[in-house]
Amino acid sequence: MQISGLEIRIRGHFVNTKHDPISLIDTPHGYVDWLTDLKTRIHSAPQRAALSVNHELVLLYWQIGRDIRSGVSKCLYLCMPLREHQSFAI
């Protein structure tokens, strides 16, 4: 074994010390761009999912609040004396 700088030779053959993948064939045209796009989509998917869930939760809470407000208004309308019904707007 012979060490000179970053090159290592074992039995006359150079050994890859950078841990880069060794390719036996050339990558197809556009493969690197496709792989980069794929990685971007995979990493952004959880963020989009979280935003979607938050959107749905906000809508749910808004609907629950609307239902409570509507129920309280109806209860107040039914519980008040008859003479006050005309001045109360639901």
C-alpha atoms as an extended CHARMM CRD file, in Angstrom:
* protein
*
        90  EXT
         1         1  MET       CA              0.0000000000        0.0000000000        0.0000000000  PROA      1               0.0000000000
         2         2  GLN       CA              1.3350000000        3.4050000000       -1.0090000000  PROA      2               0.0000000000
         3         3  ILE       CA             -0.0900000000        6.7100000000        0.3220000000  PROA      3               0.0000000000
         4         4  SER       CA              0.6150000000        9.9420000000       -1.5240000000  PROA      4               0.0000000000
         5         5  GLY       CA             -1.6590000000       12.8870000000       -0.6950000000  PROA      5               0.0000000000
         6         6  LEU       CA             -5.2790000000       11.7950000000       -1.1630000000  PROA      6               0.0000000000
         7         7  GLU       CA             -4.4570000000        8.9460000000       -3.5000000000  PROA      7               0.0000000000
         8         8  ILE       CA             -4.1440000000        5.4630000000       -2.1050000000  PROA      8               0.0000000000
         9         9  ARG       CA             -2.7640000000        2.6370000000       -4.1990000000  PROA      9               0.0000000000
        10        10  ILE       CA             -3.3650000000       -0.9540000000       -3.2700000000  PROA      10              0.0000000000
        11        11  ARG       CA             -1.6090000000       -3.5680000000       -5.4090000000  PROA      11              0.0000000000
        12        12  GLY       CA             -1.1430000000       -1.0630000000       -8.2200000000  PROA      12              0.0000000000
        13        13  HSD       CA             -4.8010000000        0.1360000000       -8.3050000000  PROA      13              0.0000000000
        14        14  PHE       CA             -6.0430000000        3.5370000000       -7.1600000000  PROA      14              0.0000000000
        15        15  VAL       CA             -8.6400000000        3.4520000000       -4.3830000000  PROA      15              0.0000000000
        16        16  ASN       CA            -11.3530000000        6.1030000000       -4.2410000000  PROA      16              0.0000000000
        17        17  THR       CA            -10.8180000000        7.9470000000       -0.9230000000  PROA      17              0.0000000000
        18        18  LYS       CA            -13.5640000000       10.5650000000       -1.4100000000  PROA      18              0.0000000000
        19        19  HSD       CA            -16.3380000000        7.9820000000       -1.0580000000  PROA      19              0.0000000000
        20        20  ASP       CA            -17.9040000000        9.1830000000       -4.3170000000  PROA      20              0.0000000000
        21        21  PRO       CA            -20.0760000000        6.5790000000       -5.9940000000  PROA      21              0.0000000000
        22        22  ILE       CA            -18.2900000000        4.7960000000       -8.7920000000  PROA      22              0.0000000000
        23        23  SER       CA            -20.3580000000        4.6880000000      -11.9710000000  PROA      23              0.0000000000
        24        24  LEU       CA            -19.9120000000        1.8780000000      -14.4410000000  PROA      24              0.0000000000
        25        25  ILE       CA            -22.0740000000        3.6000000000      -17.0650000000  PROA      25              0.0000000000
        26        26  ASP       CA            -22.7140000000        7.2100000000      -18.0080000000  PROA      26              0.0000000000
        27        27  THR       CA            -25.8570000000        8.7630000000      -16.5470000000  PROA      27              0.0000000000
        28        28  PRO       CA            -28.6040000000        9.4680000000      -19.0940000000  PROA      28              0.0000000000
        29        29  HSD       CA            -29.1090000000       13.0370000000      -20.3100000000  PROA      29              0.0000000000
        30        30  GLY       CA            -31.3250000000       14.9680000000      -17.8820000000  PROA      30              0.0000000000
        31        31  TYR       CA            -30.9730000000       12.4080000000      -15.0880000000  PROA      31              0.0000000000
        32        32  VAL       CA            -29.2650000000       14.8010000000      -12.6720000000  PROA      32              0.0000000000
        33        33  ASP       CA            -31.9620000000       17.4550000000      -13.2190000000  PROA      33              0.0000000000
        34        34  TRP       CA            -34.7090000000       14.8500000000      -12.7610000000  PROA      34              0.0000000000
        35        35  LEU       CA            -33.1050000000       13.5440000000       -9.5690000000  PROA      35              0.0000000000
        36        36  THR       CA            -32.7090000000       17.0770000000       -8.1850000000  PROA      36              0.0000000000
        37        37  ASP       CA            -36.3740000000       17.8230000000       -8.9400000000  PROA      37              0.0000000000
        38        38  LEU       CA            -37.4400000000       14.5370000000       -7.3400000000  PROA      38              0.0000000000
        39        39  LYS       CA            -35.5020000000       15.3140000000       -4.1560000000  PROA      39              0.0000000000
        40        40  THR       CA            -37.0320000000       18.8000000000       -4.0280000000  PROA      40              0.0000000000
        41        41  ARG       CA            -40.5500000000       17.3980000000       -4.3790000000  PROA      41              0.0000000000
        42        42  ILE       CA            -39.9100000000       14.7670000000       -1.7020000000  PROA      42              0.0000000000
        43        43  HSD       CA            -38.5780000000       17.3540000000        0.7520000000  PROA      43              0.0000000000
        44        44  SER       CA            -41.3990000000       19.8560000000        0.1110000000  PROA      44              0.0000000000
        45        45  ALA       CA            -44.2500000000       17.3080000000        0.3670000000  PROA      45              0.0000000000
        46        46  PRO       CA            -44.3640000000       17.2720000000        4.2070000000  PROA      46              0.0000000000
        47        47  GLN       CA            -44.5280000000       21.0810000000        4.2750000000  PROA      47              0.0000000000
        48        48  ARG       CA            -47.4310000000       21.1090000000        1.8120000000  PROA      48              0.0000000000
        49        49  ALA       CA            -49.1860000000       18.4050000000        3.8330000000  PROA      49              0.0000000000
        50        50  ALA       CA            -48.7800000000       20.3900000000        7.0680000000  PROA      50              0.0000000000
        51        51  LEU       CA            -50.1740000000       23.5220000000        5.4140000000  PROA      51              0.0000000000
        52        52  SER       CA            -53.1430000000       21.5630000000        4.1230000000  PROA      52              0.0000000000
        53        53  VAL       CA            -53.8500000000       20.0910000000        7.5570000000  PROA      53              0.0000000000
        54        54  ASN       CA            -53.6000000000       23.5370000000        9.1750000000  PROA      54              0.0000000000
        55        55  HSD       CA            -56.0010000000       24.9550000000        6.5730000000  PROA      55              0.0000000000
        56        56  GLU       CA            -58.5440000000       22.2150000000        7.2870000000  PROA      56              0.0000000000
        57        57  LEU       CA            -58.2130000000       22.6900000000       11.0600000000  PROA      57              0.0000000000
        58        58  VAL       CA            -58.8130000000       26.4330000000       10.7630000000  PROA      58              0.0000000000
        59        59  LEU       CA            -61.9480000000       25.7460000000        8.7000000000  PROA      59              0.0000000000
        60        60  LEU       CA            -63.1470000000       23.2030000000       11.2750000000  PROA      60              0.0000000000
        61        61  TYR       CA            -62.6290000000       25.6110000000       14.1780000000  PROA      61              0.0000000000
        62        62  TRP       CA            -64.3660000000       28.3900000000       12.2740000000  PROA      62              0.0000000000
        63        63  GLN       CA            -67.3560000000       26.1130000000       11.5770000000  PROA      63              0.0000000000
        64        64  ILE       CA            -67.5050000000       25.0280000000       15.2220000000  PROA      64              0.0000000000
        65        65  GLY       CA            -67.4520000000       28.6750000000       16.3200000000  PROA      65              0.0000000000
        66        66  ARG       CA            -70.1880000000       29.5180000000       13.8070000000  PROA      66              0.0000000000
        67        67  ASP       CA            -72.3220000000       26.6130000000       15.0600000000  PROA      67              0.0000000000
        68        68  ILE       CA            -71.8470000000       27.6580000000       18.6810000000  PROA      68              0.0000000000
        69        69  ARG       CA            -72.7040000000       31.2640000000       17.8630000000  PROA      69              0.0000000000
        70        70  SER       CA            -75.7940000000       30.1830000000       15.9490000000  PROA      70              0.0000000000
        71        71  GLY       CA            -76.8640000000       27.8870000000       18.7920000000  PROA      71              0.0000000000
        72        72  VAL       CA            -76.3540000000       30.5920000000       21.3970000000  PROA      72              0.0000000000
        73        73  SER       CA            -78.3250000000       33.0760000000       19.2900000000  PROA      73              0.0000000000
        74        74  LYS       CA            -81.2180000000       30.6240000000       18.9320000000  PROA      74              0.0000000000
        75        75  CYS       CA            -81.1410000000       29.8540000000       22.6470000000  PROA      75              0.0000000000
        76        76  LEU       CA            -81.1950000000       33.5460000000       23.5410000000  PROA      76              0.0000000000
        77        77  TYR       CA            -84.0350000000       34.1420000000       21.0840000000  PROA      77              0.0000000000
        78        78  LEU       CA            -86.1180000000       31.2940000000       22.5210000000  PROA      78              0.0000000000
        79        79  CYS       CA            -85.3530000000       32.1750000000       26.1300000000  PROA      79              0.0000000000
        80        80  MET       CA            -86.1800000000       35.8790000000       26.0010000000  PROA      80              0.0000000000
        81        81  PRO       CA            -89.6270000000       37.2810000000       26.6660000000  PROA      81              0.0000000000
        82        82  LEU       CA            -91.9460000000       37.5700000000       23.6590000000  PROA      82              0.0000000000
        83        83  ARG       CA            -91.9560000000       41.3880000000       23.6830000000  PROA      83              0.0000000000
        84        84  GLU       CA            -88.1810000000       41.4740000000       22.9390000000  PROA      84              0.0000000000
        85        85  HSD       CA            -88.2760000000       39.1240000000       19.9010000000  PROA      85              0.0000000000
        86        86  GLN       CA            -88.8250000000       41.9050000000       17.3630000000  PROA      86              0.0000000000
        87        87  SER       CA            -85.7410000000       43.8310000000       18.4290000000  PROA      87              0.0000000000
        88        88  PHE       CA            -83.4920000000       40.7720000000       18.3820000000  PROA      88              0.0000000000
        89        89  ALA       CA            -81.8310000000       39.9240000000       15.0560000000  PROA      89              0.0000000000
        90        90  ILE       CA            -80.4400000000       36.4500000000       14.5100000000  PROA      90              0.0000000000
